[in-house]
């Protein structure tokens, strides 16, 4: 199982999301292609209801603690309730372009 699949599995178990999208964005960064180190996560879960953004991100980070300690460099999080997802017409913002690694 690759890192993306592990992330998906752990977030499904922790959050029971109605929508989950995990995108490996490593290729957009100045790292080895097989680094599996940069991800975007869009998670839509009723478990986020009534929780501020920081608490939602902490929930995701807790579920992915092992992966964060083992090489994930960047994790772009978009955490929404089903109602928020519906209000955004099922859309989350794109990640900004990488400016690290000497590229400006």
N, CA, C and O atoms as CSV, one atom per row, in Angstrom:
chain,resi,resn,atom,element,x,y,z
A,1,UNK,N,N,0.848,-1.171,0.000
A,1,UNK,CA,C,0.000,0.000,0.000
A,1,UNK,C,C,0.900,1.243,0.000
A,1,UNK,O,O,1.835,1.329,0.796
A,2,UNK,N,N,0.621,2.203,-0.888
A,2,UNK,CA,C,1.439,3.414,-0.910
A,2,UNK,C,C,0.932,4.415,0.136
A,2,UNK,O,O,-0.109,4.209,0.759
A,3,UNK,N,N,1.680,5.482,0.308
A,3,UNK,CA,C,1.367,6.454,1.359
A,3,UNK,C,C,-0.011,7.089,1.149
A,3,UNK,O,O,-0.740,7.305,2.117
A,4,UNK,N,N,-0.370,7.383,-0.077
A,4,UNK,CA,C,-1.681,7.980,-0.352
A,4,UNK,C,C,-2.798,7.043,0.095
A,4,UNK,O,O,-3.774,7.489,0.698
A,5,UNK,N,N,-2.668,5.774,-0.188
A,5,UNK,CA,C,-3.684,4.795,0.212
A,5,UNK,C,C,-3.760,4.679,1.735
A,5,UNK,O,O,-4.845,4.526,2.294
A,6,UNK,N,N,-2.621,4.749,2.395
A,6,UNK,CA,C,-2.592,4.694,3.860
A,6,UNK,C,C,-3.313,5.905,4.443
A,6,UNK,O,O,-4.100,5.774,5.381
A,7,UNK,N,N,-3.040,7.086,3.885
A,7,UNK,CA,C,-3.704,8.307,4.336
A,7,UNK,C,C,-5.219,8.164,4.169
A,7,UNK,O,O,-5.981,8.463,5.088
A,8,UNK,N,N,-5.645,7.710,3.003
A,8,UNK,CA,C,-7.072,7.540,2.743
A,8,UNK,C,C,-7.704,6.568,3.737
A,8,UNK,O,O,-8.771,6.837,4.289
A,9,UNK,N,N,-7.041,5.448,3.956
A,9,UNK,CA,C,-7.573,4.441,4.869
A,9,UNK,C,C,-7.705,4.996,6.293
A,9,UNK,O,O,-8.738,4.812,6.937
A,10,UNK,N,N,-6.681,5.659,6.771
A,10,UNK,CA,C,-6.717,6.177,8.139
A,10,UNK,C,C,-7.764,7.279,8.305
A,10,UNK,O,O,-8.428,7.350,9.339
A,11,UNK,N,N,-7.914,8.129,7.306
A,11,UNK,CA,C,-8.920,9.185,7.403
A,11,UNK,C,C,-10.335,8.631,7.293
A,11,UNK,O,O,-11.246,9.150,7.939
A,12,UNK,N,N,-10.538,7.601,6.500
A,12,UNK,CA,C,-11.853,6.948,6.453
A,12,UNK,C,C,-12.198,6.377,7.821
A,12,UNK,O,O,-13.326,6.523,8.293
A,13,UNK,N,N,-11.230,5.727,8.456
A,13,UNK,CA,C,-11.460,5.131,9.772
A,13,UNK,C,C,-11.720,6.197,10.835
A,13,UNK,O,O,-12.599,6.023,11.679
A,14,UNK,N,N,-10.976,7.284,10.805
A,14,UNK,CA,C,-11.067,8.300,11.850
A,14,UNK,C,C,-12.254,9.239,11.690
A,14,UNK,O,O,-12.830,9.684,12.683
A,15,UNK,N,N,-12.627,9.545,10.438
A,15,UNK,CA,C,-13.596,10.610,10.213
A,15,UNK,C,C,-14.921,10.174,9.595
A,15,UNK,O,O,-15.879,10.948,9.607
A,16,UNK,N,N,-15.003,8.981,9.068
A,16,UNK,CA,C,-16.197,8.526,8.336
A,16,UNK,C,C,-16.681,9.613,7.373
A,16,UNK,O,O,-17.835,10.034,7.443
A,17,UNK,N,N,-15.806,10.065,6.481
A,17,UNK,CA,C,-16.170,11.188,5.617
A,17,UNK,C,C,-17.224,10.821,4.574
A,17,UNK,O,O,-17.306,9.680,4.118
A,18,UNK,N,N,-18.030,11.827,4.211
A,18,UNK,CA,C,-18.971,11.638,3.107
A,18,UNK,C,C,-18.269,11.932,1.784
A,18,UNK,O,O,-18.730,11.519,0.720
A,19,UNK,N,N,-17.159,12.643,1.863
A,19,UNK,CA,C,-16.303,12.883,0.696
A,19,UNK,C,C,-14.871,12.975,1.196
A,19,UNK,O,O,-14.584,13.675,2.167
A,20,UNK,N,N,-13.982,12.267,0.526
A,20,UNK,CA,C,-12.563,12.331,0.859
A,20,UNK,C,C,-11.772,12.289,-0.432
A,20,UNK,O,O,-11.959,11.409,-1.272
A,21,UNK,N,N,-10.894,13.251,-0.570
A,21,UNK,CA,C,-10.008,13.293,-1.729
A,21,UNK,C,C,-8.598,13.555,-1.215
A,21,UNK,O,O,-8.347,14.548,-0.531
A,22,UNK,N,N,-7.689,12.658,-1.552
A,22,UNK,CA,C,-6.282,12.808,-1.186
A,22,UNK,C,C,-5.500,12.870,-2.488
A,22,UNK,O,O,-5.541,11.946,-3.302
A,23,UNK,N,N,-4.784,13.979,-2.670
A,23,UNK,CA,C,-4.038,14.197,-3.905
A,23,UNK,C,C,-2.555,14.281,-3.572
A,23,UNK,O,O,-2.139,15.097,-2.749
A,24,UNK,N,N,-1.769,13.439,-4.210
A,24,UNK,CA,C,-0.319,13.486,-4.050
A,24,UNK,C,C,0.197,14.623,-4.931
A,24,UNK,O,O,0.156,14.526,-6.158
A,25,UNK,N,N,0.677,15.691,-4.314
A,25,UNK,CA,C,1.171,16.859,-5.040
A,25,UNK,C,C,2.699,16.931,-5.045
A,25,UNK,O,O,3.275,17.983,-5.325
A,26,UNK,N,N,3.335,15.833,-4.740
A,26,UNK,CA,C,4.795,15.803,-4.660
A,26,UNK,C,C,5.434,16.258,-5.970
A,26,UNK,O,O,6.457,16.941,-5.960
A,27,UNK,N,N,4.836,15.882,-7.086
A,27,UNK,CA,C,5.406,16.228,-8.394
A,27,UNK,C,C,5.479,17.743,-8.631
A,27,UNK,O,O,6.207,18.193,-9.515
A,28,UNK,N,N,4.736,18.525,-7.856
A,28,UNK,CA,C,4.737,19.979,-8.012
A,28,UNK,C,C,5.865,20.649,-7.219
A,28,UNK,O,O,5.991,21.873,-7.236
A,29,UNK,N,N,6.671,19.862,-6.537
A,29,UNK,CA,C,7.689,20.402,-5.629
A,29,UNK,C,C,9.081,19.930,-6.025
A,29,UNK,O,O,9.247,18.974,-6.782
A,30,UNK,N,N,10.048,20.612,-5.501
A,30,UNK,CA,C,11.442,20.348,-5.846
A,30,UNK,C,C,12.007,19.225,-4.965
A,30,UNK,O,O,12.931,19.432,-4.179
A,31,UNK,N,N,11.428,18.040,-5.120
A,31,UNK,CA,C,11.872,16.850,-4.388
A,31,UNK,C,C,11.871,15.670,-5.356
A,31,UNK,O,O,11.342,15.772,-6.463
A,32,UNK,N,N,12.447,14.581,-4.949
A,32,UNK,CA,C,12.445,13.382,-5.790
A,32,UNK,C,C,11.009,12.956,-6.094
A,32,UNK,O,O,10.135,13.054,-5.233
A,33,UNK,N,N,10.774,12.494,-7.290
A,33,UNK,CA,C,9.427,12.127,-7.732
A,33,UNK,C,C,8.783,11.065,-6.846
A,33,UNK,O,O,7.561,11.041,-6.693
A,34,UNK,N,N,9.590,10.196,-6.269
A,34,UNK,CA,C,9.053,9.124,-5.432
A,34,UNK,C,C,9.024,9.477,-3.941
A,34,UNK,O,O,8.832,8.597,-3.102
A,35,UNK,N,N,9.212,10.742,-3.612
A,35,UNK,CA,C,9.290,11.161,-2.209
A,35,UNK,C,C,7.967,10.991,-1.457
A,35,UNK,O,O,7.977,10.781,-0.244
A,36,UNK,N,N,6.833,11.077,-2.152
A,36,UNK,CA,C,5.521,10.981,-1.509
A,36,UNK,C,C,5.468,11.851,-0.257
A,36,UNK,O,O,5.185,11.366,0.838
A,37,UNK,N,N,5.745,13.152,-0.435
A,37,UNK,CA,C,5.904,14.025,0.723
A,37,UNK,C,C,4.958,15.215,0.783
A,37,UNK,O,O,4.907,15.897,1.807
A,38,UNK,N,N,4.214,15.483,-0.270
A,38,UNK,CA,C,3.325,16.636,-0.316
A,38,UNK,C,C,1.924,16.173,-0.728
A,38,UNK,O,O,1.752,15.549,-1.775
A,39,UNK,N,N,0.932,16.482,0.101
A,39,UNK,CA,C,-0.428,16.033,-0.170
A,39,UNK,C,C,-1.444,17.139,0.075
A,39,UNK,O,O,-1.243,18.027,0.903
A,40,UNK,N,N,-2.531,17.057,-0.666
A,40,UNK,CA,C,-3.700,17.877,-0.404
A,40,UNK,C,C,-4.799,16.925,0.042
A,40,UNK,O,O,-5.016,15.879,-0.568
A,41,UNK,N,N,-5.488,17.298,1.111
A,41,UNK,CA,C,-6.581,16.486,1.634
A,41,UNK,C,C,-7.846,17.336,1.678
A,41,UNK,O,O,-7.869,18.410,2.278
A,42,UNK,N,N,-8.881,16.843,1.039
A,42,UNK,CA,C,-10.210,17.442,1.154
A,42,UNK,C,C,-11.051,16.418,1.901
A,42,UNK,O,O,-11.315,15.328,1.395
A,43,UNK,N,N,-11.463,16.775,3.093
A,43,UNK,CA,C,-12.241,15.855,3.923
A,43,UNK,C,C,-13.547,16.534,4.317
A,43,UNK,O,O,-13.554,17.633,4.871
A,44,UNK,N,N,-14.643,15.859,4.021
A,44,UNK,CA,C,-15.972,16.361,4.350
A,44,UNK,C,C,-16.595,15.359,5.321
A,44,UNK,O,O,-16.856,14.210,4.963
A,45,UNK,N,N,-16.827,15.810,6.548
A,45,UNK,CA,C,-17.306,14.892,7.576
A,45,UNK,C,C,-18.247,15.604,8.541
A,45,UNK,O,O,-18.022,16.758,8.907
A,46,UNK,N,N,-19.293,14.911,8.943
A,46,UNK,CA,C,-20.203,15.440,9.963
A,46,UNK,C,C,-19.475,15.603,11.296
A,46,UNK,O,O,-19.914,16.379,12.144
A,47,UNK,N,N,-18.380,14.889,11.491
A,47,UNK,CA,C,-17.621,15.002,12.736
A,47,UNK,C,C,-16.992,16.394,12.903
A,47,UNK,O,O,-16.564,16.747,14.001
A,48,UNK,N,N,-16.935,17.171,11.842
A,48,UNK,CA,C,-16.392,18.526,11.923
A,48,UNK,C,C,-17.433,19.540,12.383
A,48,UNK,O,O,-17.088,20.686,12.671
A,49,UNK,N,N,-18.686,19.144,12.456
A,49,UNK,CA,C,-19.757,20.072,12.839
A,49,UNK,C,C,-19.488,20.687,14.204
A,49,UNK,O,O,-19.182,19.987,15.169
A,50,UNK,N,N,-19.610,22.015,14.267
A,50,UNK,CA,C,-19.431,22.735,15.528
A,50,UNK,C,C,-17.992,22.893,15.969
A,50,UNK,O,O,-17.732,23.426,17.048
A,51,UNK,N,N,-17.045,22.436,15.151
A,51,UNK,CA,C,-15.629,22.517,15.532
A,51,UNK,C,C,-14.936,23.602,14.709
A,51,UNK,O,O,-15.167,23.715,13.505
A,52,UNK,N,N,-14.085,24.401,15.360
A,52,UNK,CA,C,-13.330,25.409,14.609
A,52,UNK,C,C,-12.273,24.740,13.729
A,52,UNK,O,O,-11.925,23.574,13.919
A,53,UNK,N,N,-11.781,25.501,12.775
A,53,UNK,CA,C,-10.825,24.984,11.802
A,53,UNK,C,C,-9.614,24.326,12.471
A,53,UNK,O,O,-9.192,23.248,12.051
A,54,UNK,N,N,-9.061,24.946,13.486
A,54,UNK,CA,C,-7.878,24.394,14.152
A,54,UNK,C,C,-8.166,23.018,14.743
A,54,UNK,O,O,-7.335,22.116,14.641
A,55,UNK,N,N,-9.309,22.853,15.345
A,55,UNK,CA,C,-9.659,21.556,15.927
A,55,UNK,C,C,-9.839,20.499,14.835
A,55,UNK,O,O,-9.459,19.343,15.019
A,56,UNK,N,N,-10.412,20.892,13.712
A,56,UNK,CA,C,-10.569,19.966,12.593
A,56,UNK,C,C,-9.206,19.502,12.086
A,56,UNK,O,O,-8.994,18.315,11.839
A,57,UNK,N,N,-8.294,20.449,11.937
A,57,UNK,CA,C,-6.950,20.101,11.464
A,57,UNK,C,C,-6.236,19.208,12.472
A,57,UNK,O,O,-5.496,18.303,12.087
A,58,UNK,N,N,-6.451,19.454,13.739
A,58,UNK,CA,C,-5.850,18.591,14.770
A,58,UNK,C,C,-6.397,17.166,14.682
A,58,UNK,O,O,-5.667,16.205,14.929
A,59,UNK,N,N,-7.670,17.027,14.334
A,59,UNK,CA,C,-8.256,15.695,14.167
A,59,UNK,C,C,-7.568,14.944,13.033
A,59,UNK,O,O,-7.249,13.762,13.163
A,60,UNK,N,N,-7.344,15.638,11.922
A,60,UNK,CA,C,-6.661,15.024,10.784
A,60,UNK,C,C,-5.219,14.696,11.163
A,60,UNK,O,O,-4.737,13.595,10.896
A,61,UNK,N,N,-4.544,15.644,11.777
A,61,UNK,CA,C,-3.143,15.427,12.172
A,61,UNK,C,C,-3.012,14.263,13.147
A,61,UNK,O,O,-2.049,13.501,13.069
A,62,UNK,N,N,-3.960,14.115,14.059
A,62,UNK,CA,C,-3.919,12.988,15.002
A,62,UNK,C,C,-4.073,11.659,14.255
A,62,UNK,O,O,-3.381,10.687,14.562
A,63,UNK,N,N,-4.967,11.622,13.291
A,63,UNK,CA,C,-5.177,10.389,12.522
A,63,UNK,C,C,-3.951,10.025,11.691
A,63,UNK,O,O,-3.701,8.852,11.414
A,64,UNK,N,N,-3.191,11.046,11.297
A,64,UNK,CA,C,-2.031,10.828,10.418
A,64,UNK,C,C,-0.701,11.031,11.142
A,64,UNK,O,O,0.314,11.286,10.493
A,65,UNK,N,N,-0.683,10.926,12.448
A,65,UNK,CA,C,0.517,11.197,13.238
A,65,UNK,C,C,1.724,10.386,12.767
A,65,UNK,O,O,2.824,10.928,12.657
A,66,UNK,N,N,1.536,9.111,12.492
A,66,UNK,CA,C,2.661,8.269,12.045
A,66,UNK,C,C,3.218,8.755,10.713
A,66,UNK,O,O,4.434,8.820,10.531
A,67,UNK,N,N,2.333,9.094,9.783
A,67,UNK,CA,C,2.780,9.537,8.464
A,67,UNK,C,C,3.478,10.893,8.547
A,67,UNK,O,O,4.464,11.127,7.848
A,68,UNK,N,N,2.972,11.785,9.398
A,68,UNK,CA,C,3.603,13.093,9.567
A,68,UNK,C,C,4.995,12.959,10.174
A,68,UNK,O,O,5.889,13.750,9.873
A,69,UNK,N,N,5.173,11.966,11.020
A,69,UNK,CA,C,6.482,11.737,11.633
A,69,UNK,C,C,7.437,10.991,10.702
A,69,UNK,O,O,8.638,10.922,10.959
A,70,UNK,N,N,6.893,10.434,9.617
A,70,UNK,CA,C,7.707,9.581,8.753
A,70,UNK,C,C,7.882,10.121,7.341
A,70,UNK,O,O,8.021,9.341,6.399
A,71,UNK,N,N,7.879,11.433,7.178
A,71,UNK,CA,C,8.261,11.950,5.877
A,71,UNK,C,C,7.290,12.836,5.134
A,71,UNK,O,O,7.644,13.374,4.085
A,72,UNK,N,N,6.066,13.012,5.641
A,72,UNK,CA,C,5.189,13.972,4.972
A,72,UNK,C,C,5.706,15.362,5.306
A,72,UNK,O,O,5.824,15.735,6.474
A,73,UNK,N,N,6.006,16.109,4.278
A,73,UNK,CA,C,6.557,17.455,4.452
A,73,UNK,C,C,5.463,18.514,4.465
A,73,UNK,O,O,5.541,19.481,5.222
A,74,UNK,N,N,4.440,18.335,3.626
A,74,UNK,CA,C,3.374,19.325,3.521
A,74,UNK,C,C,2.031,18.636,3.385
A,74,UNK,O,O,1.881,17.663,2.646
A,75,UNK,N,N,1.052,19.164,4.120
A,75,UNK,CA,C,-0.292,18.613,4.101
A,75,UNK,C,C,-1.264,19.790,4.014
A,75,UNK,O,O,-1.530,20.457,5.014
A,76,UNK,N,N,-1.784,20.038,2.830
A,76,UNK,CA,C,-2.769,21.108,2.618
A,76,UNK,C,C,-4.137,20.544,2.972
A,76,UNK,O,O,-4.613,19.610,2.327
A,77,UNK,N,N,-4.770,21.108,3.996
A,77,UNK,CA,C,-6.028,20.569,4.498
A,77,UNK,C,C,-7.203,21.480,4.176
A,77,UNK,O,O,-7.147,22.694,4.369
A,78,UNK,N,N,-8.261,20.862,3.682
A,78,UNK,CA,C,-9.538,21.524,3.463
A,78,UNK,C,C,-10.567,20.647,4.174
A,78,UNK,O,O,-10.962,19.600,3.662
A,79,UNK,N,N,-10.992,21.081,5.350
A,79,UNK,CA,C,-11.874,20.282,6.194
A,79,UNK,C,C,-13.225,20.983,6.292
A,79,UNK,O,O,-13.303,22.137,6.714
A,80,UNK,N,N,-14.284,20.286,5.904
A,80,UNK,CA,C,-15.612,20.890,5.843
A,80,UNK,C,C,-16.686,19.933,6.345
A,80,UNK,O,O,-16.534,18.712,6.303
A,81,UNK,N,N,-17.767,20.524,6.818
A,81,UNK,CA,C,-18.957,19.744,7.119
A,81,UNK,C,C,-19.687,19.495,5.790
A,81,UNK,O,O,-19.395,20.159,4.796
A,82,UNK,N,N,-20.620,18.557,5.764
A,82,UNK,CA,C,-21.388,18.357,4.530
A,82,UNK,C,C,-22.114,19.632,4.075
A,82,UNK,O,O,-22.220,19.892,2.876
A,83,UNK,N,N,-22.606,20.412,5.018
A,83,UNK,CA,C,-23.307,21.649,4.666
A,83,UNK,C,C,-22.350,22.651,4.030
A,83,UNK,O,O,-22.694,23.293,3.037
A,84,UNK,N,N,-21.146,22.791,4.598
A,84,UNK,CA,C,-20.150,23.710,4.035
A,84,UNK,C,C,-19.735,23.270,2.632
A,84,UNK,O,O,-19.573,24.097,1.735
A,85,UNK,N,N,-19.567,21.971,2.455
A,85,UNK,CA,C,-19.193,21.414,1.153
A,85,UNK,C,C,-20.274,21.735,0.122
A,85,UNK,O,O,-19.974,22.104,-1.013
A,86,UNK,N,N,-21.518,21.591,0.525
A,86,UNK,CA,C,-22.634,21.889,-0.366
A,86,UNK,C,C,-22.661,23.383,-0.715
A,86,UNK,O,O,-22.910,23.741,-1.866
A,87,UNK,N,N,-22.410,24.244,0.258
A,87,UNK,CA,C,-22.395,25.689,0.019
A,87,UNK,C,C,-21.270,26.086,-0.939
A,87,UNK,O,O,-21.383,27.085,-1.649
A,88,UNK,N,N,-20.200,25.315,-0.959
A,88,UNK,CA,C,-19.070,25.585,-1.863
A,88,UNK,C,C,-19.219,24.835,-3.185
A,88,UNK,O,O,-18.290,24.777,-3.990
A,89,UNK,N,N,-20.403,24.263,-3.390
A,89,UNK,CA,C,-20.694,23.515,-4.617
A,89,UNK,C,C,-19.686,22.400,-4.876
A,89,UNK,O,O,-19.318,22.137,-6.021
A,90,UNK,N,N,-19.244,21.749,-3.803
A,90,UNK,CA,C,-18.318,20.626,-3.950
A,90,UNK,C,C,-16.965,21.033,-4.484
A,90,UNK,O,O,-16.364,20.302,-5.271
A,91,UNK,N,N,-16.474,22.192,-4.066
A,91,UNK,CA,C,-15.201,22.687,-4.580
A,91,UNK,C,C,-14.308,23.146,-3.427
A,91,UNK,O,O,-14.775,23.758,-2.466
A,92,UNK,N,N,-13.026,22.841,-3.541
A,92,UNK,CA,C,-12.011,23.330,-2.595
A,92,UNK,C,C,-10.947,24.057,-3.408
A,92,UNK,O,O,-10.750,23.752,-4.584
A,93,UNK,N,N,-10.265,25.010,-2.795
A,93,UNK,CA,C,-9.235,25.754,-3.545
A,93,UNK,C,C,-8.052,24.868,-3.927
A,93,UNK,O,O,-7.734,23.895,-3.244
A,94,UNK,N,N,-7.417,25.230,-5.027
A,94,UNK,CA,C,-6.202,24.548,-5.452
A,94,UNK,C,C,-5.048,24.956,-4.546
A,94,UNK,O,O,-5.060,26.039,-3.963
A,95,UNK,N,N,-4.067,24.095,-4.435
A,95,UNK,CA,C,-2.864,24.434,-3.678
A,95,UNK,C,C,-2.068,25.483,-4.455
A,95,UNK,O,O,-2.047,25.458,-5.685
A,96,UNK,N,N,-1.418,26.397,-3.748
A,96,UNK,CA,C,-0.596,27.387,-4.457
A,96,UNK,C,C,0.639,26.726,-5.040
A,96,UNK,O,O,1.032,25.644,-4.603
A,97,UNK,N,N,1.252,27.367,-6.022
A,97,UNK,CA,C,2.478,26.796,-6.591
A,97,UNK,C,C,3.599,26.784,-5.561
A,97,UNK,O,O,3.648,27.628,-4.667
A,98,UNK,N,N,4.484,25.830,-5.697
A,98,UNK,CA,C,5.629,25.702,-4.788
A,98,UNK,C,C,6.633,26.815,-5.068
A,98,UNK,O,O,6.971,27.087,-6.219
A,99,UNK,N,N,7.105,27.452,-4.001
A,99,UNK,CA,C,8.149,28.460,-4.129
A,99,UNK,C,C,9.412,28.031,-3.399
A,99,UNK,O,O,10.382,28.787,-3.344
A,100,UNK,N,N,9.413,26.831,-2.841
A,100,UNK,CA,C,10.560,26.344,-2.083
A,100,UNK,C,C,11.626,25.730,-2.972
A,100,UNK,O,O,11.476,25.669,-4.192
A,101,UNK,N,N,12.684,25.284,-2.359
A,101,UNK,CA,C,13.760,24.600,-3.062
A,101,UNK,C,C,14.492,25.476,-4.042
A,101,UNK,O,O,15.075,24.979,-5.005
A,102,UNK,N,N,14.474,26.780,-3.812
A,102,UNK,CA,C,15.204,27.696,-4.689
A,102,UNK,C,C,14.395,28.203,-5.853
A,102,UNK,O,O,14.855,29.104,-6.556
A,103,UNK,N,N,13.211,27.673,-6.095
A,103,UNK,CA,C,12.370,28.151,-7.196
A,103,UNK,C,C,11.545,29.330,-6.719
A,103,UNK,O,O,10.855,29.238,-5.704
A,104,UNK,N,N,11.611,30.428,-7.436
A,104,UNK,CA,C,10.829,31.619,-7.037
A,104,UNK,C,C,10.065,32.157,-8.202
A,104,UNK,O,O,9.352,33.151,-8.066
